Amino acid sequence: MTDYFPLIRSSVGGMVWPGLPAGRGALMLALQYQLEQTQWWPPERLRRQQLRQLGLLLQHAHETVPFYRGRLEAAGYRHGADVTDAWFSTLPPLTRAEVHAQGGALHSRNVPAAHAPVTQGQTSGSTGTPVTFLATPVTQLFWQTFNLRDHLWHRRDLSLKLATIRPDRGVRGEQGVTVPHWSAAIAEICPNGPSSILHSSNLIGRQIEWLAEQDPDYLLTLASNLLELAREMRRRGVKLGRLREARTFGDALRSEGRAECAALLGVPLVDMYTSQEAGYLALQCPESEHYHVQSESAIVEILDDGGRPCGPGGVGKVVVTPLHNFAMPLIRYEIGDYAEAGAPCPCGRGLAVIRRVLGRERNLAVAPDGRKFFPSFAAETWTHLAPIRQIQLVQKSPSRIEVRVAAQRRLDASEERDVADALRESLGHPFELAFAYLEAIPRAPSGKYEDFICEIA
Ligand SMILES: [Zn+2]
């Protein structure tokens, strides 16, 4: 397992070394042993095994999921036939709206015993329709194992302290909670923890006080929340002396936001691409800022407007097929994100590369000529022009954008003009910009900030 692995905890009395784990810990290590090798496989070899697993998932979906019986047969599916890439690419994607509308018709009527008991969850719905999904002990095992892989790739010291700020239903109030581990599953494998968790709905000021009290070695939070935190910590002169690494999840991390966070906090930043309903989709490469698809548990496609796979540098819709959810199979599921496909990684891993995750449809801007693009307006282009704390752009029409500003005071006319010029230059189009002043930029219930929202239907 490369040259870094924590000492394994033993479940057998009288044995400390080598560690002999039991139950879930043993299962996670059995998977991890394989992941250590499969990450180096060439893409064709990974693909062959994915298609074998996909074949079994489709058989199960055809047999036991009412919605898929019809959808697969309409696409010419023959039960038990080998699945080819060419055929798979003709299967219509499953939209979020369909998942919402179909409800129970997407649930398996006969979940295999090894995949029971089934649990139900719901996505936060902060940037679209909430989706209800089913999870199983198998999907949870993969979740925990990819979490472990992320730690191993980034060589974290699992015995140190983690502070997490996230939308967690179990954590209320301004104090947060402290638990003895980062993850109960990982604590079964090796010494792990402690960690403290605070709900991301707390105001940034309270989050900073709490972090200073916690003094963590690692910090995990939503990407947009980290950017707000890092900017406000700099303003207040707060520094987390022990911090080694900031970790992000949950919303698109722009490259300029990544660079700004790393500079403000003075630590490396590591992002991941996960979803509640489809699990770990991609982890940041240990040697680069892009992401490796977790091909052992999901097929991840990036498709252009014509439904064709994007080549390196191409931006398209993310379509995912988790390979092991036998309670609620999601087959070619349009998860609602856009991403840029990447070229093969120099690190040597055969796992496909996502260069950037760009965000959701409503974070796309519309140019005056109707073309859509992901807007970029790095803080360094406007922070020096006016005393602005936060900014959010809301596009109202193809020519007009509202600039929502939370500032120490109203900007004067020349400051507004300078900021507007800087924004127009960054956006690359001569939008009409109207300023609106707010106490603070509102966050979604999940705690996510969106710096660009398109309200054009
Ligand atoms: Zn890599």
Coordinates of C-alpha atoms and ligand atoms in Angstrom, one line a residue:
M1 CA 0.0 0.0 0.0
T2 CA 2.5 2.6 -1.3
D3 CA 4.8 3.7 1.5
Y4 CA 2.2 5.2 3.7
F5 CA -0.4 3.4 5.7
P6 CA -1.4 3.8 9.4
L7 CA -0.9 0.9 11.8
I8 CA -3.9 -1.4 11.7
R9 CA -6.0 -1.9 14.8
S10 CA -6.5 -5.5 16.0
S11 CA -9.9 -6.9 17.0
V12 CA -8.4 -10.0 18.4
G13 CA -7.4 -10.0 22.1
G14 CA -3.7 -10.4 22.8
M15 CA -2.7 -9.4 19.3
V16 CA -1.4 -5.9 18.5
W17 CA 0.8 -6.6 15.5
P18 CA 0.1 -7.3 12.7
G19 CA -3.4 -5.9 13.2
L20 CA -6.2 -8.3 12.6
P21 CA -9.4 -6.2 12.1
A22 CA -12.9 -7.7 12.0
G23 CA -16.3 -6.8 10.5
R24 CA -16.6 -3.5 8.6
G25 CA -12.9 -2.6 9.1
A26 CA -11.8 -5.9 7.4
L27 CA -14.2 -5.3 4.5
M28 CA -12.9 -1.8 4.0
L29 CA -9.3 -3.0 3.9
A30 CA -10.3 -5.8 1.5
L31 CA -11.6 -3.2 -0.9
Q32 CA -8.7 -0.8 -0.2
Y33 CA -6.2 -3.6 -1.1
Q34 CA -7.8 -3.8 -4.5
L35 CA -8.1 0.0 -5.0
E36 CA -4.4 0.2 -4.4
Q37 CA -3.8 -1.8 -7.6
T38 CA -6.8 -0.8 -9.7
Q39 CA -5.8 2.8 -9.6
W40 CA -2.8 2.0 -11.8
W41 CA -4.7 -0.1 -14.3
P42 CA -4.9 1.2 -17.9
P43 CA -8.3 2.7 -18.7
E44 CA -9.3 -0.2 -21.0
R45 CA -8.8 -2.7 -18.2
L46 CA -10.9 -0.6 -15.8
R47 CA -13.5 -0.3 -18.5
R48 CA -13.8 -4.0 -19.0
Q49 CA -14.5 -4.6 -15.3
Q50 CA -16.9 -1.7 -15.1
L51 CA -18.9 -3.2 -18.0
R52 CA -19.1 -6.6 -16.3
Q53 CA -20.4 -4.9 -13.1
L54 CA -22.8 -2.7 -15.2
G55 CA -24.2 -5.8 -16.8
L56 CA -25.2 -7.2 -13.5
L57 CA -26.7 -3.9 -12.3
L58 CA -28.8 -3.6 -15.5
Q59 CA -30.0 -7.2 -15.2
H60 CA -31.1 -6.4 -11.6
A61 CA -32.7 -3.1 -12.6
H62 CA -34.5 -4.8 -15.5
E63 CA -35.8 -7.6 -13.3
T64 CA -36.8 -5.6 -10.2
V65 CA -37.2 -1.9 -10.9
P66 CA -40.5 -1.0 -12.7
F67 CA -39.2 2.2 -14.3
Y68 CA -36.2 0.4 -15.8
R69 CA -38.1 -2.5 -17.2
G70 CA -39.7 -0.1 -19.6
R71 CA -36.8 2.2 -20.2
L72 CA -34.3 -0.6 -20.9
E73 CA -36.6 -2.5 -23.2
A74 CA -37.4 0.6 -25.1
A75 CA -33.7 1.0 -25.7
G76 CA -33.5 -2.6 -27.1
Y77 CA -32.0 -4.2 -23.9
R78 CA -31.9 -8.0 -23.9
H79 CA -31.8 -9.6 -20.5
G80 CA -28.4 -11.1 -19.8
A81 CA -26.8 -9.8 -23.0
D82 CA -23.2 -8.4 -22.7
V83 CA -23.3 -4.6 -22.3
T84 CA -21.2 -2.6 -24.8
D85 CA -20.1 1.0 -24.7
A86 CA -21.9 1.6 -28.0
W87 CA -25.2 0.4 -26.8
F88 CA -24.9 2.1 -23.3
S89 CA -24.3 5.4 -25.0
T90 CA -27.7 5.2 -26.6
L91 CA -29.6 4.9 -23.3
P92 CA -31.4 8.1 -22.5
P93 CA -30.0 9.9 -19.5
L94 CA -32.1 10.0 -16.3
T95 CA -32.9 13.6 -15.3
R96 CA -33.3 14.9 -11.7
A97 CA -36.9 15.8 -12.6
E98 CA -37.5 12.2 -13.6
V99 CA -36.0 10.9 -10.3
H100 CA -38.3 13.3 -8.5
A101 CA -41.4 12.4 -10.5
Q102 CA -40.8 8.6 -10.6
G103 CA -40.3 8.3 -6.9
G104 CA -40.9 4.7 -5.8
A105 CA -40.9 3.4 -9.4
L106 CA -37.1 3.7 -9.2
H107 CA -36.9 1.5 -6.2
S108 CA -36.0 -2.2 -6.5
R109 CA -38.9 -4.5 -5.6
N110 CA -36.4 -7.2 -4.6
V111 CA -33.2 -5.9 -2.9
P112 CA -30.7 -8.8 -2.5
A113 CA -30.2 -9.9 1.1
A114 CA -26.6 -8.9 1.0
H115 CA -27.6 -5.3 0.3
A116 CA -30.1 -5.0 3.1
P117 CA -31.1 -3.0 5.2
V118 CA -32.0 -0.1 2.9
T119 CA -31.9 3.4 4.3
Q120 CA -33.4 6.5 2.8
G121 CA -31.9 10.0 2.4
Q122 CA -32.6 13.3 0.7
T123 CA -30.3 15.7 -1.1
S124 CA -30.2 19.2 0.3
G125 CA -32.0 20.6 -2.8
S126 CA -30.3 24.0 -2.2
T127 CA -29.6 24.4 -5.9
G128 CA -32.5 22.5 -7.4
T129 CA -35.1 19.9 -6.7
P130 CA -34.4 17.8 -3.7
V131 CA -33.9 14.1 -4.6
T132 CA -34.9 11.3 -2.4
F133 CA -32.5 8.3 -2.7
L134 CA -31.9 4.9 -1.1
A135 CA -28.6 3.7 0.3
T136 CA -27.4 0.2 1.4
P137 CA -24.7 -1.2 3.5
V138 CA -22.8 -1.8 0.3
T139 CA -23.0 1.8 -0.9
Q140 CA -22.0 2.9 2.6
L141 CA -19.0 0.6 2.6
F142 CA -17.8 2.1 -0.7
W143 CA -18.4 5.6 0.7
Q144 CA -16.3 4.8 3.8
T145 CA -13.6 3.1 1.7
F146 CA -13.2 6.1 -0.7
N147 CA -13.0 8.4 2.3
L148 CA -10.1 6.2 3.5
R149 CA -8.6 6.3 0.0
D150 CA -8.7 10.1 0.1
H151 CA -6.9 10.2 3.4
L152 CA -4.2 7.8 2.1
W153 CA -3.7 9.6 -1.2
H154 CA -3.2 12.9 0.8
R155 CA -1.2 11.2 3.5
R156 CA -3.2 12.7 6.4
D157 CA -2.2 11.9 10.0
L158 CA -5.5 10.3 11.1
S159 CA -4.6 10.7 14.8
L160 CA -4.8 14.5 14.6
K161 CA -7.8 16.8 15.0
L162 CA -10.3 17.5 12.3
A163 CA -12.8 20.4 12.4
T164 CA -15.8 20.1 10.1
I165 CA -18.3 22.9 9.2
R166 CA -21.1 21.4 7.2
P167 CA -24.9 21.1 6.8
D168 CA -25.4 18.2 9.3
R169 CA -28.9 17.6 10.5
G170 CA -27.6 16.1 13.7
V171 CA -25.6 19.2 14.8
R172 CA -27.5 22.2 15.9
G173 CA -26.6 25.5 17.7
E174 CA -23.5 27.5 18.0
Q175 CA -21.4 25.1 20.0
G176 CA -21.2 22.1 17.7
V177 CA -20.3 18.7 18.9
T178 CA -17.0 16.8 19.5
V179 CA -16.7 13.1 18.8
P180 CA -13.7 10.8 19.4
H181 CA -13.1 10.1 15.7
W182 CA -13.3 11.5 12.2
S183 CA -15.3 8.5 11.1
A184 CA -16.5 5.5 13.2
A185 CA -15.6 3.2 10.3
I186 CA -12.1 4.4 10.1
A187 CA -11.7 4.3 13.8
E188 CA -12.3 0.5 13.5
I189 CA -9.2 0.3 11.3
C190 CA -6.7 2.6 13.1
P191 CA -6.4 5.3 15.8
N192 CA -8.5 8.2 14.5
G193 CA -9.5 11.5 15.7
P194 CA -10.9 13.5 17.5
S195 CA -13.2 15.7 15.4
S196 CA -15.5 18.6 16.1
I197 CA -18.5 19.5 13.9
L198 CA -20.4 22.8 13.6
H199 CA -23.4 23.4 11.4
S200 CA -22.6 25.5 8.4
S201 CA -25.7 27.7 9.0
N202 CA -23.7 29.5 11.7
L203 CA -22.6 33.1 10.8
I204 CA -19.1 33.3 9.5
G205 CA -18.1 35.3 12.7
R206 CA -19.2 32.5 14.9
Q207 CA -17.5 29.9 12.7
I208 CA -14.2 31.8 13.1
E209 CA -14.6 32.0 16.9
W210 CA -15.4 28.3 17.0
L211 CA -12.4 27.4 14.8
A212 CA -10.1 29.4 17.0
E213 CA -11.3 27.5 20.0
Q214 CA -11.0 24.2 18.2
D215 CA -7.5 24.9 16.8
P216 CA -7.7 22.0 14.4
D217 CA -5.0 20.3 12.3
Y218 CA -7.4 19.7 9.4
L219 CA -10.5 21.7 8.3
L220 CA -13.3 20.3 6.1
T221 CA -16.1 22.5 4.8
L222 CA -18.1 23.5 1.8
A223 CA -15.9 25.2 -0.9
S224 CA -17.8 28.4 -1.0
N225 CA -17.9 28.6 2.8
L226 CA -14.1 28.2 3.0
L227 CA -13.6 31.1 0.7
E228 CA -15.9 33.3 2.9
L229 CA -14.1 32.0 6.0
A230 CA -10.6 32.6 4.6
R231 CA -11.4 36.2 3.6
E232 CA -13.0 37.1 6.9
M233 CA -10.2 35.4 8.9
R234 CA -7.7 37.6 7.0
R235 CA -9.7 40.7 7.8
R236 CA -9.8 39.8 11.5
G237 CA -6.2 38.7 11.6
V238 CA -7.2 35.2 12.8
K239 CA -4.7 32.4 12.0
L240 CA -5.1 28.8 12.8
G241 CA -1.6 27.9 14.0
R242 CA -1.9 24.1 13.8
L243 CA -3.7 23.9 10.4
R244 CA -2.0 21.6 7.9
E245 CA -4.6 21.3 5.2
A246 CA -8.1 22.6 4.2
R247 CA -10.5 20.2 2.6
T248 CA -13.5 21.1 0.6
F249 CA -16.6 19.4 -0.8
G250 CA -20.2 20.2 -1.8
D251 CA -19.9 23.0 -4.3
A252 CA -17.8 23.9 -7.3
L253 CA -14.4 25.2 -6.4
R254 CA -13.2 27.7 -9.0
S255 CA -9.5 27.7 -9.7
E256 CA -9.2 31.4 -8.6
G257 CA -11.1 30.6 -5.4
R258 CA -8.7 27.7 -4.8
A259 CA -5.7 29.9 -5.2
E260 CA -7.1 32.6 -3.0
C261 CA -8.0 30.2 -0.2
A262 CA -4.6 28.6 -0.2
A263 CA -2.9 32.0 -0.2
L264 CA -5.1 33.4 2.6
L265 CA -4.8 30.3 4.8
G266 CA -1.2 29.4 4.0
V267 CA -2.0 25.7 3.7
P268 CA -2.7 23.3 0.8
L269 CA -6.3 22.9 -0.3
V270 CA -7.7 19.5 -1.3
D271 CA -11.1 19.2 -2.9
M272 CA -13.3 16.2 -3.6
Y273 CA -16.3 15.6 -5.8
T274 CA -19.1 13.7 -4.0
S275 CA -22.8 13.6 -4.0
Q276 CA -25.2 12.3 -1.4
E277 CA -27.2 10.2 -3.9
A278 CA -24.3 8.8 -6.0
G279 CA -21.4 8.7 -3.5
Y280 CA -17.8 9.6 -4.2
L281 CA -17.4 10.5 -7.8
A282 CA -13.9 11.9 -7.9
L283 CA -11.0 12.6 -5.6
Q284 CA -8.2 15.2 -6.0
C285 CA -5.1 13.6 -7.4
P286 CA -2.3 13.5 -4.8
E287 CA 0.1 15.2 -7.2
S288 CA -2.2 17.6 -9.0
E289 CA -5.2 19.9 -8.6
H290 CA -7.5 17.9 -10.9
Y291 CA -9.7 15.0 -9.9
H292 CA -9.6 11.2 -10.6
V293 CA -12.9 9.5 -11.2
Q294 CA -13.6 6.7 -8.7
S295 CA -14.0 4.3 -11.5
E296 CA -14.2 1.3 -9.2
S297 CA -17.7 2.4 -8.0
A298 CA -19.1 4.6 -10.7
I299 CA -19.1 5.3 -14.5
V300 CA -18.8 9.1 -14.9
E301 CA -19.4 10.6 -18.3
I302 CA -19.0 14.2 -19.3
L303 CA -21.3 14.8 -22.3
D304 CA -21.6 17.7 -24.7
D305 CA -24.9 19.2 -25.9
G306 CA -25.1 16.5 -28.6
G307 CA -24.7 13.8 -25.9
R308 CA -21.2 12.8 -27.1
P309 CA -18.3 12.3 -24.7
C310 CA -16.2 15.5 -24.2
G311 CA -12.5 15.2 -25.0
P312 CA -9.8 16.8 -22.8
G313 CA -10.7 20.5 -22.3
G314 CA -14.4 20.0 -23.3
V315 CA -17.1 21.1 -20.9
G316 CA -20.3 19.2 -20.6
K317 CA -23.0 17.7 -18.3
V318 CA -21.9 15.1 -15.7
V319 CA -23.8 11.8 -16.1
V320 CA -23.2 9.1 -13.5
T321 CA -23.9 5.5 -13.1
P322 CA -23.1 4.2 -9.6
L323 CA -22.3 0.5 -10.0
H324 CA -23.3 -1.0 -6.7
N325 CA -26.6 0.5 -5.6
F326 CA -29.1 -2.4 -5.9
A327 CA -31.8 -0.6 -3.9
M328 CA -32.2 2.3 -6.3
P329 CA -30.1 2.0 -9.4
L330 CA -29.4 5.3 -11.1
I331 CA -28.4 4.6 -14.7
R332 CA -26.9 7.4 -16.7
Y333 CA -28.1 9.9 -14.1
E334 CA -27.8 13.6 -15.0
I335 CA -26.6 14.8 -11.6
G336 CA -27.0 18.5 -12.5
D337 CA -23.4 19.5 -12.6
Y338 CA -21.1 20.7 -15.4
A339 CA -17.5 19.7 -15.6
E340 CA -14.4 19.9 -17.8
A341 CA -12.9 16.6 -19.0
G342 CA -9.1 16.3 -18.4
A343 CA -6.2 14.6 -20.2
P344 CA -4.6 11.5 -18.7
C345 CA -2.7 12.3 -15.5
P346 CA 1.1 12.3 -15.4
C347 CA 0.9 10.6 -12.0
G348 CA 0.3 7.3 -13.9
R349 CA -3.1 6.4 -12.4
G350 CA -5.4 5.1 -15.1
L351 CA -8.5 6.5 -13.4
A352 CA -10.1 9.1 -15.7
V353 CA -9.5 12.8 -15.1
I354 CA -11.9 15.6 -14.4
R355 CA -10.0 18.9 -14.8
R356 CA -12.6 21.1 -13.1
V357 CA -16.1 20.8 -11.7
L358 CA -17.8 24.0 -12.8
G359 CA -21.2 24.1 -11.0
R360 CA -24.8 23.8 -11.8
E361 CA -26.9 24.9 -14.7
R362 CA -28.1 28.0 -12.7
N363 CA -24.5 29.0 -12.2
L364 CA -24.1 29.4 -16.0
A365 CA -24.2 32.9 -17.4
V366 CA -25.9 33.8 -20.6
A367 CA -24.0 36.1 -22.9
P368 CA -25.9 38.9 -24.8
D369 CA -25.7 36.7 -27.9
G370 CA -27.4 33.8 -26.1
R371 CA -24.3 31.6 -25.6
K372 CA -23.8 30.1 -22.1
F373 CA -20.6 30.3 -20.2
F374 CA -19.2 29.8 -16.7
P375 CA -18.5 33.3 -15.4
S376 CA -15.3 34.1 -13.6
F377 CA -14.6 37.3 -11.6
A378 CA -11.7 36.7 -9.2
A379 CA -11.7 38.7 -6.0
E380 CA -8.3 40.2 -6.9
T381 CA -9.9 42.1 -9.7
W382 CA -12.4 44.1 -7.5
T383 CA -11.3 43.9 -3.8
H384 CA -8.9 46.8 -4.0
L385 CA -11.4 49.1 -5.7
A386 CA -14.0 49.4 -2.8
P387 CA -14.6 48.1 0.8
I388 CA -16.7 45.1 -0.4
R389 CA -17.1 42.2 2.0
Q390 CA -19.2 39.9 -0.3
I391 CA -20.4 40.0 -3.8
Q392 CA -23.0 38.0 -5.7
L393 CA -24.1 38.5 -9.3
V394 CA -27.7 37.6 -10.2
Q395 CA -28.4 37.6 -14.0
K396 CA -31.9 38.9 -14.7
S397 CA -31.8 39.0 -18.5
P398 CA -29.2 38.3 -21.3
S399 CA -28.1 41.9 -21.0
R400 CA -28.7 42.8 -17.3
I401 CA -27.0 41.6 -14.1
E402 CA -27.8 42.7 -10.5
V403 CA -24.6 43.1 -8.5
R404 CA -25.5 42.3 -4.8
V405 CA -23.0 43.8 -2.5
A406 CA -22.4 43.6 1.3
A407 CA -20.0 46.4 2.1
Q408 CA -18.9 48.5 5.1
R409 CA -20.8 51.4 3.4
R410 CA -22.5 52.3 0.2
L411 CA -20.0 52.7 -2.6
D412 CA -19.8 56.2 -4.2
A413 CA -20.5 56.7 -7.8
S414 CA -16.8 56.4 -9.0
E415 CA -16.3 53.2 -6.9
E416 CA -19.4 51.7 -8.4
R417 CA -18.2 52.6 -11.9
D418 CA -14.7 51.1 -11.2
V419 CA -16.1 47.8 -9.8
A420 CA -18.6 47.6 -12.7
D421 CA -15.8 48.1 -15.2
A422 CA -13.7 45.4 -13.5
L423 CA -16.6 43.0 -13.5
R424 CA -17.5 43.6 -17.1
E425 CA -13.9 43.0 -18.1
S426 CA -13.7 39.7 -16.1
L427 CA -17.0 38.5 -17.5
G428 CA -16.0 39.4 -21.0
H429 CA -19.3 41.0 -22.1
P430 CA -20.7 44.6 -21.8
F431 CA -23.5 43.7 -19.4
E432 CA -25.7 46.4 -17.8
L433 CA -24.9 46.2 -14.1
A434 CA -27.2 47.5 -11.3
F435 CA -26.0 47.6 -7.7
A436 CA -28.1 46.4 -4.8
Y437 CA -26.9 46.7 -1.1
L438 CA -27.5 44.0 1.4
E439 CA -26.4 43.4 5.1
A440 CA -25.0 40.0 4.0
I441 CA -25.4 37.8 1.0
P442 CA -28.0 35.2 1.9
R443 CA -26.9 31.6 1.9
A444 CA -28.9 28.5 0.8
P445 CA -30.2 26.4 3.7
S446 CA -27.3 24.0 3.2
G447 CA -24.9 26.8 3.9
K448 CA -23.7 27.1 0.3
Y449 CA -22.9 30.5 -1.2
E450 CA -23.4 31.0 -4.8
D451 CA -21.5 33.9 -6.3
F452 CA -23.4 33.7 -9.6
I453 CA -27.0 32.8 -10.1
C454 CA -28.8 33.0 -13.5
E455 CA -32.5 33.7 -13.1
I456 CA -33.3 33.6 -16.8
A457 CA -35.9 30.8 -17.3
Ligands
ZN1 ZN -3.1 11.9 -11.0

